[in-house]
Structure formats: structure tokens, C-alpha cells
Short mmCIF file of C-alpha atoms and ligand atoms in Angstrom, two decimals:
data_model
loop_
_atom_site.label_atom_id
_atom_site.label_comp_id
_atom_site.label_asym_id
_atom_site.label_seq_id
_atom_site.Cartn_x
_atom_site.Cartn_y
_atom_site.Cartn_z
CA UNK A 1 42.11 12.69 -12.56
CA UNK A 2 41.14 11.54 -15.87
CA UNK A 3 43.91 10.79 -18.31
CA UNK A 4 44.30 10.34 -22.10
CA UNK A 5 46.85 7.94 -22.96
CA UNK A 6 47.47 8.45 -26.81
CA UNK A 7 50.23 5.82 -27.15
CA UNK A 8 48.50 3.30 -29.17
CA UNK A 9 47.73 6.19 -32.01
CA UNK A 10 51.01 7.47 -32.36
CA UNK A 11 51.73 4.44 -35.73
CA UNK A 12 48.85 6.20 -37.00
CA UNK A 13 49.07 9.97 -36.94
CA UNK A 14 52.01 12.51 -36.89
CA UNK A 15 53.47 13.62 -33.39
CA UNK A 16 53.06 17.00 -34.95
CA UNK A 17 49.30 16.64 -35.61
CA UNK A 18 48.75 14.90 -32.55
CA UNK A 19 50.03 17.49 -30.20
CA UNK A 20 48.72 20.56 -32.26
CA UNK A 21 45.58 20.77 -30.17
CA UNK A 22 44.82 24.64 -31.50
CA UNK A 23 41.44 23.51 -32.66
CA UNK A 24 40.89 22.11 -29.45
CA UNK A 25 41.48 25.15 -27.03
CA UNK A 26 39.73 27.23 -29.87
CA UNK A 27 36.74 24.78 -29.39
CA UNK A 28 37.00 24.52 -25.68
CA UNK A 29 37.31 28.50 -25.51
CA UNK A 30 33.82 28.93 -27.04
CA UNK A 31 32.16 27.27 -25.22
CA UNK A 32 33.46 28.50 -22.15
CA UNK A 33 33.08 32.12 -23.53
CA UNK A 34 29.52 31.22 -24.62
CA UNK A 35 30.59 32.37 -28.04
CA UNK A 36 29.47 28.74 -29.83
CA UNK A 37 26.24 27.88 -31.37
CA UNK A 38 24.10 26.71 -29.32
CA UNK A 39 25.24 28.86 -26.23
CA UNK A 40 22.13 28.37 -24.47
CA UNK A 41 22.10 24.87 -23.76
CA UNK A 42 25.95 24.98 -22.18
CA UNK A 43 24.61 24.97 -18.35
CA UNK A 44 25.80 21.78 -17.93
CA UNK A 45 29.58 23.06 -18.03
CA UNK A 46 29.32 24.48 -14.85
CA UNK A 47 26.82 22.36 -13.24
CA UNK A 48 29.19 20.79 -10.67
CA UNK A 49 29.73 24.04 -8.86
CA UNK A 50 26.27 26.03 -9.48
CA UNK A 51 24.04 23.28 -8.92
CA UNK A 52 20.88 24.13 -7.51
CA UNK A 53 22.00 23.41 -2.59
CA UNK A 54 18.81 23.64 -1.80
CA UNK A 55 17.50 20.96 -4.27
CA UNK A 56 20.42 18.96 -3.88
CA UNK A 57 19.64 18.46 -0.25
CA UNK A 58 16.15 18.13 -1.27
CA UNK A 59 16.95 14.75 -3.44
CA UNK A 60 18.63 13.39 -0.41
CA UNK A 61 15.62 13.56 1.57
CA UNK A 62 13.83 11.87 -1.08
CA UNK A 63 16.09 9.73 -1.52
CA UNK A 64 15.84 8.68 2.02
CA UNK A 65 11.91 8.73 2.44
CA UNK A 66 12.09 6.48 -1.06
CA UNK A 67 14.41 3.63 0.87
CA UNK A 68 12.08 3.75 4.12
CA UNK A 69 9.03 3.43 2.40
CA UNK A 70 9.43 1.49 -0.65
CA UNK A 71 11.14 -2.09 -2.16
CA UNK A 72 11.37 -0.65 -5.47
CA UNK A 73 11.66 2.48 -7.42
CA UNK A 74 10.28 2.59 -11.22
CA UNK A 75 12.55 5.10 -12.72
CA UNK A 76 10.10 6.36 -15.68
CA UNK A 77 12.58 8.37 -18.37
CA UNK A 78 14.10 7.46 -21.81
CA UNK A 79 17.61 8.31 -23.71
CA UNK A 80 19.24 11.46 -21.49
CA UNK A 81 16.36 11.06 -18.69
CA UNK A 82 17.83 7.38 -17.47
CA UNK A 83 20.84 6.39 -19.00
CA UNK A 84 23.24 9.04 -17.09
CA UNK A 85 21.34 7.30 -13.71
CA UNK A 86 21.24 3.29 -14.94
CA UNK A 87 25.20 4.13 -15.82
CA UNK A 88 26.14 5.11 -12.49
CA UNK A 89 24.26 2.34 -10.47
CA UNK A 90 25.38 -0.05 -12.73
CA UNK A 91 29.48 1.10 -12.37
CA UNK A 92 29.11 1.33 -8.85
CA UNK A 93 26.77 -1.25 -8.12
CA UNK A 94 27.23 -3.73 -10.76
CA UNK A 95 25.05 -4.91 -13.68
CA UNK A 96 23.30 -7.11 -10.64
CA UNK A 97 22.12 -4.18 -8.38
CA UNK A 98 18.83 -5.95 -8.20
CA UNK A 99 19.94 -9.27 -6.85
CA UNK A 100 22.52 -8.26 -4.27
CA UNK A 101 22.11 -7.96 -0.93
CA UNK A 102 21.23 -4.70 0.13
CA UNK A 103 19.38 -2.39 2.21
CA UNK A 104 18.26 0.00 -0.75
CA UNK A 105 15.42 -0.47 -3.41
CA UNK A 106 15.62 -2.65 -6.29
CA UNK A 107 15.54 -0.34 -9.06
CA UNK A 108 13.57 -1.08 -12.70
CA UNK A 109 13.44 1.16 -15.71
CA UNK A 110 10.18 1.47 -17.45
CA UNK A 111 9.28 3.87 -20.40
CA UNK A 112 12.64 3.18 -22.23
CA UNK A 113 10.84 1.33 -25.15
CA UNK A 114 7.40 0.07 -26.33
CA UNK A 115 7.04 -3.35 -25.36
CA UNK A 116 4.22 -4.52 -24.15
CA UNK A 117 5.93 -7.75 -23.05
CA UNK A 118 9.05 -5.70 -21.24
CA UNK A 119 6.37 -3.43 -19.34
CA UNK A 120 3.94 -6.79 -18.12
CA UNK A 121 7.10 -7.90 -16.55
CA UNK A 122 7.85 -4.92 -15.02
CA UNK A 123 4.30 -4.53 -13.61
CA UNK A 124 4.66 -8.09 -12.62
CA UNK A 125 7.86 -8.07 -10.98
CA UNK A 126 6.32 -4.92 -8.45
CA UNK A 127 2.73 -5.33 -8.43
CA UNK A 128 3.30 -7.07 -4.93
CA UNK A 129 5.73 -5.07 -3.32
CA UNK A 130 5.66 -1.56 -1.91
CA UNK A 131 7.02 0.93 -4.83
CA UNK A 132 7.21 4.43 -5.58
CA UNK A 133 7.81 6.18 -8.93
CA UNK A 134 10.26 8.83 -10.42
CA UNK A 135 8.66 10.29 -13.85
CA UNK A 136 12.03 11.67 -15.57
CA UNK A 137 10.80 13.59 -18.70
CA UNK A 138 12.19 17.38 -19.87
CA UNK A 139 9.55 17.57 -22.24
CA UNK A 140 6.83 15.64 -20.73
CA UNK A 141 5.96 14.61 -24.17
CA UNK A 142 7.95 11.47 -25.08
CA UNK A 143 5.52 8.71 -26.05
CA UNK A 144 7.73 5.59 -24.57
CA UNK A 145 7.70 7.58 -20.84
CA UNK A 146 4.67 8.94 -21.14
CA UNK A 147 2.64 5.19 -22.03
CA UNK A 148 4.87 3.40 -18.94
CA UNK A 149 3.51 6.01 -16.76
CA UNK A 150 0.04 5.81 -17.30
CA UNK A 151 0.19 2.08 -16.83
CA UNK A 152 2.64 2.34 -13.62
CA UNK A 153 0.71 5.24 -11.96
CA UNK A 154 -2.62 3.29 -12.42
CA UNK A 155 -1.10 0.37 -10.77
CA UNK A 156 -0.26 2.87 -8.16
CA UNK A 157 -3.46 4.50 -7.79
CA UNK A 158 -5.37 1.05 -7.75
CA UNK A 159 -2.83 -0.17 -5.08
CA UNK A 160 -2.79 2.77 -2.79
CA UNK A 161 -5.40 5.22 -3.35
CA UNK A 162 -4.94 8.48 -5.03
CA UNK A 163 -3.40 10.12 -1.62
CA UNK A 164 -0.89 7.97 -1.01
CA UNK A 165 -0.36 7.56 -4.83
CA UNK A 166 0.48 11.11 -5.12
CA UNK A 167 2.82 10.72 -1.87
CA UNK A 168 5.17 8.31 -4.20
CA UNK A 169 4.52 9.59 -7.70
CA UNK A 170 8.44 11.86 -7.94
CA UNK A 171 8.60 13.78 -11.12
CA UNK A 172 11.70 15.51 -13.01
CA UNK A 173 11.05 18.00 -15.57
CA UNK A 174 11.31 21.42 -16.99
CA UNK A 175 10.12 23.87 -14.18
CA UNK A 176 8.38 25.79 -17.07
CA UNK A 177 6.60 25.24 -20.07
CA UNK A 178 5.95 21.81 -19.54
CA UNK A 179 2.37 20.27 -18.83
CA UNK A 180 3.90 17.95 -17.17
CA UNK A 181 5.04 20.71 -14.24
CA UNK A 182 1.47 21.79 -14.50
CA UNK A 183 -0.03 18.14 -13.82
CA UNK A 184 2.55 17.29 -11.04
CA UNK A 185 1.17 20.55 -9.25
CA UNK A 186 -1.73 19.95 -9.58
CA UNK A 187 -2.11 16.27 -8.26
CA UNK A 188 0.29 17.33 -5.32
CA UNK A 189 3.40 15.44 -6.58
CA UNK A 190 7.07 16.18 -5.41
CA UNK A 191 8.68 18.06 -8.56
CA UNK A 192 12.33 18.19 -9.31
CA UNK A 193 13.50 20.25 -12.23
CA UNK A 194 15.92 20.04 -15.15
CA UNK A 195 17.53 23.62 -16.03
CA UNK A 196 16.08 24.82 -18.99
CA UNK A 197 19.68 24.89 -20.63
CA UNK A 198 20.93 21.83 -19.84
CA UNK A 199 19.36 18.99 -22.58
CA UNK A 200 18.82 15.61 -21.67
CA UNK A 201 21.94 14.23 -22.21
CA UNK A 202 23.89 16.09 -20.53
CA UNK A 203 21.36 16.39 -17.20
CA UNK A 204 22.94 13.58 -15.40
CA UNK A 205 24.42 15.90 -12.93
CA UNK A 206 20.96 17.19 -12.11
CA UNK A 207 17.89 15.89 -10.17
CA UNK A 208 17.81 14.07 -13.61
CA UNK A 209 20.58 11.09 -12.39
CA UNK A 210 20.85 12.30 -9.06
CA UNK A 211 17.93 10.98 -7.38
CA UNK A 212 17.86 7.23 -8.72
CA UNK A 213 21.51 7.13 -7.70
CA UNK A 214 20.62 8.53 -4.11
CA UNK A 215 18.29 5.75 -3.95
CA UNK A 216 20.74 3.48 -5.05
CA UNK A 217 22.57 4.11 -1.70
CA UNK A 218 25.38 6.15 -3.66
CA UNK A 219 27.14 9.16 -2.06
CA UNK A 220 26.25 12.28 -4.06
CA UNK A 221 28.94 14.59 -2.31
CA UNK A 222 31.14 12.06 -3.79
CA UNK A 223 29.82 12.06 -7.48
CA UNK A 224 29.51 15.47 -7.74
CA UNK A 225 33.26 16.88 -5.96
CA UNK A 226 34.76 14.22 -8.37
CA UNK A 227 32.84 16.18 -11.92
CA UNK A 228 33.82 19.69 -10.30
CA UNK A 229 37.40 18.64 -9.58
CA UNK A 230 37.19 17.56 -13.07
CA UNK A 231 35.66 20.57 -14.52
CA UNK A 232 38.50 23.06 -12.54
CA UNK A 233 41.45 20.41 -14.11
CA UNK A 234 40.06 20.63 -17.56
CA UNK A 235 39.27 24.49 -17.17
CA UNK A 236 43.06 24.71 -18.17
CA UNK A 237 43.98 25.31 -21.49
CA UNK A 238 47.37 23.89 -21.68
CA UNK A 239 48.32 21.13 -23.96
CA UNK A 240 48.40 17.93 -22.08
CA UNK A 241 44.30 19.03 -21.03
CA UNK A 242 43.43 15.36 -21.52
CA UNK A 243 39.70 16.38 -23.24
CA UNK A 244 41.69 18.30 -25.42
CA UNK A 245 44.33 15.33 -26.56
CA UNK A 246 41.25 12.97 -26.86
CA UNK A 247 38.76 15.40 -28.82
CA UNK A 248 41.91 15.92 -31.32
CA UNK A 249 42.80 12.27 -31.77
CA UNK A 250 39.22 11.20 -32.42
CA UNK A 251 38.91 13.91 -34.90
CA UNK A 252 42.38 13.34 -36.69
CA UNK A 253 41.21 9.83 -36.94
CA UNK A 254 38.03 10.42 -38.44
CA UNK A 255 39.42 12.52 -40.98
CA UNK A 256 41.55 9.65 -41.85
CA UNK A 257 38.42 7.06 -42.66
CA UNK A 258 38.48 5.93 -38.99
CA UNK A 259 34.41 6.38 -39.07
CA UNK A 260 33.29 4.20 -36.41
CA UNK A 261 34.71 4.84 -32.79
CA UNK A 262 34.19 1.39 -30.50
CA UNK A 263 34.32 2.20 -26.77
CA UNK A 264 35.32 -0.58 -25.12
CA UNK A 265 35.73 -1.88 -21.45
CA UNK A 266 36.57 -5.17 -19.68
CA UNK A 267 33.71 -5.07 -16.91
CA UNK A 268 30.26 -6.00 -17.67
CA UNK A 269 29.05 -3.21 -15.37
CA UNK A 270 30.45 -0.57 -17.77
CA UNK A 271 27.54 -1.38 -19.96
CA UNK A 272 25.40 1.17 -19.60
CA UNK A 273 27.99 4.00 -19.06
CA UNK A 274 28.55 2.65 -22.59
CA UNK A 275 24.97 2.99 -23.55
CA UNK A 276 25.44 6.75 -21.75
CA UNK A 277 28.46 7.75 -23.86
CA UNK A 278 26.72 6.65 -27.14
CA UNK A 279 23.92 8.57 -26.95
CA UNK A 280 25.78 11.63 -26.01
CA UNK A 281 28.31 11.23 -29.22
CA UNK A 282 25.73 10.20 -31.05
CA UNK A 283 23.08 12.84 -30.54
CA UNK A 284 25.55 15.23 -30.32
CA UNK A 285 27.82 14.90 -33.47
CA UNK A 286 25.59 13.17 -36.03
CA UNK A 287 24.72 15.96 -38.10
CA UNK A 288 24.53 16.88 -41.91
CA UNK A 289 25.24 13.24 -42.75
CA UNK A 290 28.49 13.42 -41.33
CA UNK A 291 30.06 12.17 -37.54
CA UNK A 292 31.93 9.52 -36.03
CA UNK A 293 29.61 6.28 -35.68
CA UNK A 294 29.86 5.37 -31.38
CA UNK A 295 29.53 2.11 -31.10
CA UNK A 296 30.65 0.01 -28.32
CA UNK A 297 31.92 -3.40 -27.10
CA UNK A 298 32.29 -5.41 -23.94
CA UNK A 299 35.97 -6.95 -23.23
CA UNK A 300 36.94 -9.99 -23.17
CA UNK A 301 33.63 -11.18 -23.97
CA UNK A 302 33.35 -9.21 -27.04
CA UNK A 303 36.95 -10.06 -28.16
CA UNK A 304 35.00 -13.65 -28.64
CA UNK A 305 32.60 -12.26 -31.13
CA UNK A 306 33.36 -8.62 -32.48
CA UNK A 307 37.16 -8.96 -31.70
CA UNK A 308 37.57 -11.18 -35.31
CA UNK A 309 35.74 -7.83 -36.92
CA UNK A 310 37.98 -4.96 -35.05
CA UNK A 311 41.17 -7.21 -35.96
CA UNK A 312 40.41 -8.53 -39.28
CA UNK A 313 37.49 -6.84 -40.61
CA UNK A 314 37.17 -3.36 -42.70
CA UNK A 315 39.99 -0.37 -41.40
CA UNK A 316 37.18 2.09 -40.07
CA UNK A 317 37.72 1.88 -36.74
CA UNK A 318 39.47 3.88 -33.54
CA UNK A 319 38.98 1.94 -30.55
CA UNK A 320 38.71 3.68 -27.25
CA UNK A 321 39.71 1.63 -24.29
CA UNK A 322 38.44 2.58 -20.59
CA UNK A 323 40.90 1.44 -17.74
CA UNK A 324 39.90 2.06 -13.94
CA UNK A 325 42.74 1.88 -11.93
CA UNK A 326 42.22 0.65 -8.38
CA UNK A 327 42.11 -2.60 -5.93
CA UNK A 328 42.21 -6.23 -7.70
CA UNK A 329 38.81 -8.53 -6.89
CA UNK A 330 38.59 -10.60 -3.88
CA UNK A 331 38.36 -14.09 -6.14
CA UNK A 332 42.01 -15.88 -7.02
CA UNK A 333 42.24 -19.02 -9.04
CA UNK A 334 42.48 -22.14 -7.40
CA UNK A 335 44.91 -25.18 -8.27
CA UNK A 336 43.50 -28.14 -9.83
CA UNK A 337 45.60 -31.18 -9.36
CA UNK A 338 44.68 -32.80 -12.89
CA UNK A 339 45.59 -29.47 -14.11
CA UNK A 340 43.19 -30.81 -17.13
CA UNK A 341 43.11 -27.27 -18.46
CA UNK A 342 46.75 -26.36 -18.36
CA UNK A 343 45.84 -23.81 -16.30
CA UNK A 344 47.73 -23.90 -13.32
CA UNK A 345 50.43 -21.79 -14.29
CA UNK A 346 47.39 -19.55 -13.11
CA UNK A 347 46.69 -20.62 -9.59
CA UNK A 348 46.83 -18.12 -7.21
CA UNK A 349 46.38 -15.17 -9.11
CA UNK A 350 44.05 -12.63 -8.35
CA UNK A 351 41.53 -12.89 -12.03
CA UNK A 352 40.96 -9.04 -11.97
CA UNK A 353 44.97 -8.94 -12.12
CA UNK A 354 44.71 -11.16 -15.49
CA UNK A 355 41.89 -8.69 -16.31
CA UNK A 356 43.96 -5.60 -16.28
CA UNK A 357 46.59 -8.02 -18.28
CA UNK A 358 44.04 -8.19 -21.22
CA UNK A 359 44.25 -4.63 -21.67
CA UNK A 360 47.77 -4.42 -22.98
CA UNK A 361 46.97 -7.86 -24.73
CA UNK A 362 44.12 -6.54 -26.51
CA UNK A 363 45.70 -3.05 -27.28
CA UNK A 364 48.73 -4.68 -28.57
CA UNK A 365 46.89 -6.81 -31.07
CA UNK A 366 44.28 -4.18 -32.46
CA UNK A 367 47.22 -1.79 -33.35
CA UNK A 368 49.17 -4.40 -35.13
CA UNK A 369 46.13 -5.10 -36.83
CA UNK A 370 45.88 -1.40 -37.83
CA UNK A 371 43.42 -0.37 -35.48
CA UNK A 372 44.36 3.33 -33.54
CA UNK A 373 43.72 2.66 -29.69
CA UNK A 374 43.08 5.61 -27.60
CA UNK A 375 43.20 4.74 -23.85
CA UNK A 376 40.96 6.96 -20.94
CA UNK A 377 42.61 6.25 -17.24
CA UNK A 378 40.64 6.60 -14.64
CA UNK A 379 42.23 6.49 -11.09
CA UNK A 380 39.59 3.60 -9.50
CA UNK A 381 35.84 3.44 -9.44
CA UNK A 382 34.43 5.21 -7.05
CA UNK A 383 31.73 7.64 -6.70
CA UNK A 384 34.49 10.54 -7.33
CA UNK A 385 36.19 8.39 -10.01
CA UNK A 386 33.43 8.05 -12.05
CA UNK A 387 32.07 11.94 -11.21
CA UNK A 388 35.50 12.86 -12.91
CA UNK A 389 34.38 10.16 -15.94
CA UNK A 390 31.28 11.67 -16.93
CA UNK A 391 32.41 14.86 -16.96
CA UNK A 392 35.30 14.40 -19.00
CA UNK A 393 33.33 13.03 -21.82
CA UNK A 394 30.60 15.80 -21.50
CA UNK A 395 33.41 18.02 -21.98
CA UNK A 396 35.04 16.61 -24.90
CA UNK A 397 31.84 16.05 -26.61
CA UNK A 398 31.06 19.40 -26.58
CA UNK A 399 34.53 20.56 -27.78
CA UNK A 400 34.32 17.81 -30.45
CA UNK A 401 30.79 18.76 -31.87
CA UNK A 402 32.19 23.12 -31.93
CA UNK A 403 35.99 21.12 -34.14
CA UNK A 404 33.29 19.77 -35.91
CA UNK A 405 31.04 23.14 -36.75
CA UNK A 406 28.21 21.27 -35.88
CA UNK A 407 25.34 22.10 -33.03
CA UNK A 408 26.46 19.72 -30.47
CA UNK A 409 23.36 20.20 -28.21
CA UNK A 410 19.98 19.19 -30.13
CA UNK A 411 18.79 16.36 -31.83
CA UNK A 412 16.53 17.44 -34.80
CA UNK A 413 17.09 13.88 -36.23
CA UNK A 414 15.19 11.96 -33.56
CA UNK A 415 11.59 13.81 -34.59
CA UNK A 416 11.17 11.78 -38.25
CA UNK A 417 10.64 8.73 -36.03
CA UNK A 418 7.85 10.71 -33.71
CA UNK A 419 6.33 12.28 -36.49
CA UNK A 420 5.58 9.23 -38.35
CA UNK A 421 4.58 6.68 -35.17
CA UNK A 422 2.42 9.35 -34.21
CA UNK A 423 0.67 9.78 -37.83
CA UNK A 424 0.30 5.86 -38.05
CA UNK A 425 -1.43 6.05 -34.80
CA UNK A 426 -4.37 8.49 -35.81
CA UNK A 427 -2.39 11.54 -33.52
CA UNK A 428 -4.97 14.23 -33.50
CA UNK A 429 -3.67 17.62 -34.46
CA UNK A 430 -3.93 20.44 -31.55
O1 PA5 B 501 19.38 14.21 -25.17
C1 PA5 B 501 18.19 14.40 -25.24
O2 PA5 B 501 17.71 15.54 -25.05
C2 PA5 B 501 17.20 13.29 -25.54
O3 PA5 B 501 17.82 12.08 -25.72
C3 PA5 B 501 16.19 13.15 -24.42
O4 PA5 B 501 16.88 12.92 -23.22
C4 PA5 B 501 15.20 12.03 -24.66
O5 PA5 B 501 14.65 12.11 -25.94
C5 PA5 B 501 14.07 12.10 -23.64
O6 PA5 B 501 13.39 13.32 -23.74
P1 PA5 B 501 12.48 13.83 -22.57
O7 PA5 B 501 13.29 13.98 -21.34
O8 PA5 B 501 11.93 15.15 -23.05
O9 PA5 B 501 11.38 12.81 -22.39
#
């Protein structure tokens, strides 16, 4: 279970306000009774039990035709439509995926920006190999996915023929009211659907995140018992609910000038389960020129660069620290007879045991330098572990947005840019 250690904000706020978590339940109660604004788009709440068996099984026999046929898989999808997947591979697989030894696909992300230089790689990096493509895209309108597709599909067309094209061309979207649905039928490819009210960042317990992690070798059973054993602990409204305790804290804290919330971890492969939690905070609270600011930061090497700014620089800050629990590395540290370091006082060790050591270290120093650290346990890191994870946040993000009183589930703000990009292109109007 996930758990929300509120230890390191206790110099900062009142016991009383800390554990008076009415807001919270009132929150949480909403949008369980479908009460809240925004209503509609809640499906994602109890995804991990109604999700749809018979496409579930069908991802897994995609998954599996994907590994026998192909070296890589070009996951096409921007913002919700790949970072819930990329987050997931990464935890469990590490940042490296690609470059260890495996009997899976390497997997590359195309259509998450507009480089021209990041997408030549790409189409460099599989032109020679045998590949296959999943389109991710709820609206099948986003220019960033829509541009890497063209270019990918050609590649696959030119490479294999329009038949066998079609074979490995895997799209995710709406199941209505998308041309995108209409296209995929119509050139024969295998379609996967995103619920109508579940929005993109909160999808990644759909065919959305669940087929580039099945291709990634990772156990879905897993992934998804861990989110529903989540969802039935944090269904309970008493007051150590650990969404509840963290939704409140963050909130307290922002109220107080703490503007800027830093999620922080101290494994590189949390990066993009970082890059995950932003965008749902993000999108999801920064309305009417108001929200906390997610931002995030990679321990220790961070505490290198951005640790002089979160212990010395303005007081805006709440840091939120996530620990995984769970069994040390295989490396120790060897003995150096020079000892030219001073380090031997080290040999021996185990260095993910003087990783978990840095936690306490870092905590320790941020508070005394008047920075409120909130600390999310997980138990380890696996597949059920980090089911559990994503959930939890989903949860409290919605029950922060409703504390709020803002619309937790759109993102109006994100059409300025695609208005203007497309008017300084010549877009013609339909
Ligand atoms: O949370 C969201 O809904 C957005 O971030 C979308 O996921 C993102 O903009 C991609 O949209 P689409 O899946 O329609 O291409």
C-alpha cells in the first residue's frame, strides 16, 4: 500500500490543520458520487475493476504478435497518450530499456515534439530493422502525433507494402467521433480504444499505457491488481486515507506561499513517472491563474545543481519525496588500499543502502532550511507497486483539483498554442 508520511511538514503547519481532512473526504465524496464538475470524465476512478476483459486479453495478444514479429515498436502519442506508458517501462525497466539485454522490442517514442532532427534519428535508428507502430491519439488531431505518423507509416508502407503495413500499423483512440477510428477501419488496422470519459491523462490504465508496457515484457495482471487494490484501500473515507493526508498537506501548503511543489526521487528511472505526475498536476490544477507549480528533480544528482536553490533559494517550495521500499542493488563498494578518497569507511556496503541513507539526509536538511517535505512510501517496485503508485496520484489529483473548485479534467489552456502554430502555418478553415 501506498503511504503518506507527513512528518517532515509537521514544523510547518498545525497538527490540527493537518489532520482536519473534511475538505478532503468532501472532495473525495464527489467524485465518487459523480456530484463534481466535470462528472463525465471520472471513468478512470473505477478503471481497475471495469476495465474493458475482452480488450485486455486482446492487448496481450498484441502484445505478443508485436515481440514475435518486430525489433522495435514506435509508440506514436504525446502528453497523456505516452507518458503514463514511457513511466512504467522506464520504473520497471530502467531509463536503459533499449540497451539491455532482452528478448522484447526496443521501444522509441515519436510524435512527442516537432523536431525534425529528433524524428531523422528515430527513422534512422529503425529504418533497418523489423518494426511495427502503435498510433496513441484520443483526438486524432494533435499536430506533433499526427506529423510522426505520416513520416513513420510511410517508412512502413515503403518497407513492407501496404498489406503488411496495415498488419503492424496498432492504433489507440476514441471508438467514436474520431477520424482517426474511421481511417484505422478503413485501412484494416487493429484499433484499441480510449473510453470516452477517461482524458488523456488519466488513460494510462487503458489500451492507452497498457499495450507499450505489454510489449515491454511487463505483467499486466500485476499492474492492474496493484491500482484496484489501491482504488478499494483509498475507497475508505477514514482519516489516515493516505490521498486524503497528501491532497490536504499540499493544499495547506499552498495556501501558505508554498507555490511550487518539487517531486523528487533518488533513481534516474523515476524520470518519466516524474514527467507523468507533472502533466497530470499540471493540466489538472492550473486554472484561473491560480495552482501549485509541479516541478520536479532527480536525487542525488539534482542535490548537485537545484539542491543550492531548494535549500537556499526563495521559500516557495513543498518538496515531495518518493521512497520505494524493497531489495538493496546487487553492486557493493570495493576497498581501495590507498584509500585516496577516504572512502573506505564505505567498503562493503551495498550503494543502494547509502541511497536509501540520502533520503533522511536530504529530508533533514530541506526542513531545516524551511522547506515542508512530504514523503509517498511505496512498498518496492514492482509491477503491483507501481499499479498502487499511479493510482494514488490519479486519485489525489482529482480530490485536489474538486479542494480547489477548479475542473480537474480538461485543459482549455493548451489550445492558445494550437491555435496560433496552426494560423502561422496557413491552417485552412473547414
Ligand atoms: O491530458 C490530456 O488530455 C492531454 O495531455 C492529451 O493527452 C494530449 O494533448 C494528447 O492528446 P491526444 O491523445 O488527443 O492526441
Amino acid at each position: 500500500m501506498i503511504k503518506t508520511d507527513l512528518s517532515g511538514v509537521m514544523p510547518f503547519v498545525s497538527k490540527a490543520d493537518i489532520e482536519n481532512i473534511t475538505e478532503a473526504k468532501l472532495a473525495h465524496q464527489r467524485l465518487l458520487s459523480g456530484e463534481g464538475i466535470g462528472a463525465g470524465y471520472t471513468g478512470w476512478i473505477h478503471l481497475p475493476e471495469t476495465y474493458d476483459r475482452e480488450e485486455f486479453s486482446r492487448i496481450k495478444d498484441t502484445a505478443q504478435q508485436i515481440i514475435s514479429d518486430s525489433d522495435v515498436l514506435i509508440v506514436i502519442g504525446i502528453g497523456g497518450s505516452y507518458l503514463g506508458a514511457r513511466a512504467i517501462i522506464e520504473l520497471l525497466k530502467t531509463a536503459e530499456y533499449n540497451n539491455i539485454s532482452k528478448d522484447t522490442p526496443d521501444i522509441y517514442y515519436a510524435g512527442i515534439n516537432l523536431s525534425g532532427y529528433y524524428l531523422d534519428h528515430i527513422v534512422d535508428i529503425i529504418k533497418d530493422r523489423d518494426f511495427s507502430i502503435n498510433y496513441i491519439s484520443k483526438s486524432g488531431s494533435t499536430m506533433e502525433p499526427g506529423i510522426a505518423f505520416r513520416v513513420i507509416r510511410k517508412l512502413l508502407v515503403d518497407k513492407y507494402g501496404e498489406e503488411e503495413a496495415a498488419r503492424r500499423t496498432y492504433v489507440t483512440t476514441s471508438p467514436s467521433g474520431s477520424s482517426l477510428m474511421d481511417y484505422a477501419v478503413k485501412k484494416g488496422f487493429k484499433t484499441f480504444s480510449i473510453p470516452s470519459d477517461i482524458g488523456g491523462r488519466y488513460s494510462v490504465f487503458s489500451a492507452v499505457g497498457l499495450l507499450p508496457v505489454a510489449v515491454a515484457g511487463i505483467d499486466l495482471d500485476r499492474l492492474m491488481a496493484g491500482a484496484r487494490y489501491e482504488m478499494n484501500q483509498l475507497r475508505n473515507a477514514d482519516d489516515n486515507n493516505p490521498a486524503f493526508l497528501y491532497a490536504n498537506a499540499r493544499r495547506l501548503l499552498y495556501k501558505q506561499g508554498k507555490k511550487i511543489e518539487l517531486l523528487s526521487s533518488f533513481d534516474p528511472s523515476f524520470r518519466y513517472l516524474g514527467e507523468w505526475w507533472r502533466q497530470l498536476f499540471a493540466e489538472s490544477e492550473g486554472k484561473n491563474h491560480s495552482g501549485i507549480f509541479p516541478s520536479t528533480t532527480a536525487f542525488t544528482t539534482d542535490l548537485h545543481s537545484m539542491g543550492q536553490y531548494v535549500q537556499d533559494g526563495e521559500r516557495i517550495i513543498t518538496e515531495t519525496i518518493v521512497s520505494f521500499g524493497g531489495a538493496p542493488s546487487v553492486l557493493t563498494i570495493p576497498k581501495d588500499e590507498d584509500n585516496f578518497d577516504n572512502l573506505n569507511y564505505l567498503s562493503g556496503m551495498n550503494i543502494e543502502d547509502i541511497n536509501k541513507l540520502a533520503i533522511p539526509a536530504t529530508k533533514a536538511a530541506h526542513i531545516d532550511g524551511g522547506v515542508p517535505v512530504i514523503e509517498i512510501r511505496a512498498d518496492g517496485r514492482s509491477e503491483y507497486d507501481l499499479g498502487a503508485l499511479l493510482y494514488f496520484f490519479e486519485l489525489s489529483c482529482g480530490i485536489s483539483g474538486y479542494m480547489a473548485g477548479i475542473m480537474p479534467f480538461d485543459q482549455p489552456g493548451v489550445e492558445a498554442y494550437k491555435r496560433n502554430i496552426a494560423a502561422l502555418l496557413g491552417k485552412p478553415s473547414l
